Amino acid sequence: MNMDNYLSSYLDRRMKLMIDDWQLSTTADIRDLSQRYRKVKQDLDSLKTFERESHNRMDRMEERIRALQEQMK
């Protein structure tokens, strides 16, 4: 067995341990992170829309309150 084959065989046997010990990311880890990022981004967009709509509703309610206060004077 030449040195390249020996090293390849050794690395293949120890790969999981090396990934854990060196805290390396696998393709599956990166894919999972990407999927979670997309989900968070979608949720953030929804929250921004909700915030904008809520702000508009509150502005309209405050206008109505001011109008009612003016009528009561």
Short mmCIF file of C-alpha atoms in Angstrom, two decimals:
data_model
loop_
_atom_site.label_atom_id
_atom_site.label_comp_id
_atom_site.label_asym_id
_atom_site.label_seq_id
_atom_site.Cartn_x
_atom_site.Cartn_y
_atom_site.Cartn_z
CA MET A 1 0.00 0.00 0.00
CA ASN A 2 1.51 3.33 -0.98
CA MET A 3 1.43 6.40 1.23
CA ASP A 4 -1.46 8.10 -0.63
CA ASN A 5 -3.69 5.06 -0.27
CA TYR A 6 -2.73 4.70 3.38
CA LEU A 7 -3.58 8.35 4.12
CA SER A 8 -6.84 8.14 2.19
CA SER A 9 -7.83 5.00 4.03
CA TYR A 10 -6.92 6.54 7.38
CA LEU A 11 -8.86 9.73 6.64
CA ASP A 12 -11.89 7.76 5.49
CA ARG A 13 -11.92 5.79 8.74
CA ARG A 14 -11.44 8.88 10.90
CA MET A 15 -13.55 11.42 8.97
CA LYS A 16 -16.52 11.59 11.39
CA LEU A 17 -14.20 11.99 14.37
CA MET A 18 -12.19 14.68 12.59
CA ILE A 19 -15.34 16.59 11.65
CA ASP A 20 -16.49 16.51 15.27
CA ASP A 21 -13.07 17.29 16.77
CA TRP A 22 -12.32 20.15 14.40
CA GLN A 23 -15.92 21.39 14.47
CA LEU A 24 -16.15 21.32 10.68
CA SER A 25 -19.37 21.89 8.78
CA THR A 26 -20.68 19.24 6.46
CA THR A 27 -22.68 19.80 3.30
CA ALA A 28 -25.80 18.73 5.20
CA ASP A 29 -25.04 21.29 7.93
CA ILE A 30 -24.71 24.07 5.36
CA ARG A 31 -27.88 22.98 3.56
CA ASP A 32 -29.80 22.95 6.85
CA LEU A 33 -28.46 26.38 7.76
CA SER A 34 -29.47 27.74 4.35
CA GLN A 35 -32.99 26.36 4.72
CA ARG A 36 -33.32 27.84 8.21
CA TYR A 37 -32.02 31.19 6.95
CA ARG A 38 -34.63 31.25 4.16
CA LYS A 39 -37.39 30.46 6.69
CA VAL A 40 -36.23 33.23 9.04
CA LYS A 41 -36.07 35.67 6.12
CA GLN A 42 -39.65 34.79 5.13
CA ASP A 43 -40.80 35.21 8.72
CA LEU A 44 -39.02 38.56 8.92
CA ASP A 45 -40.74 39.76 5.75
CA SER A 46 -44.10 38.74 7.22
CA LEU A 47 -43.33 40.56 10.46
CA LYS A 48 -42.35 43.72 8.58
CA THR A 49 -45.65 43.60 6.69
CA PHE A 50 -47.56 43.09 9.94
CA GLU A 51 -45.69 45.97 11.58
CA ARG A 52 -46.43 48.31 8.66
CA GLU A 53 -50.13 47.36 8.60
CA SER A 54 -50.42 47.73 12.38
CA HIS A 55 -48.79 51.14 12.24
CA ASN A 56 -51.24 52.27 9.55
CA ARG A 57 -54.21 51.00 11.59
CA MET A 58 -52.98 52.81 14.69
CA ASP A 59 -52.55 56.03 12.71
CA ARG A 60 -56.15 55.77 11.44
CA MET A 61 -57.41 55.05 14.97
CA GLU A 62 -55.55 58.07 16.35
CA GLU A 63 -57.10 60.25 13.62
CA ARG A 64 -60.56 58.98 14.56
CA ILE A 65 -59.88 59.66 18.25
CA ARG A 66 -58.78 63.22 17.44
CA ALA A 67 -61.90 63.72 15.32
CA LEU A 68 -64.12 62.46 18.16
CA GLN A 69 -62.35 64.73 20.63
CA GLU A 70 -62.92 67.71 18.32
CA GLN A 71 -66.62 66.83 18.05
CA MET A 72 -66.92 66.69 21.84
CA LYS A 73 -65.58 70.23 22.34
#
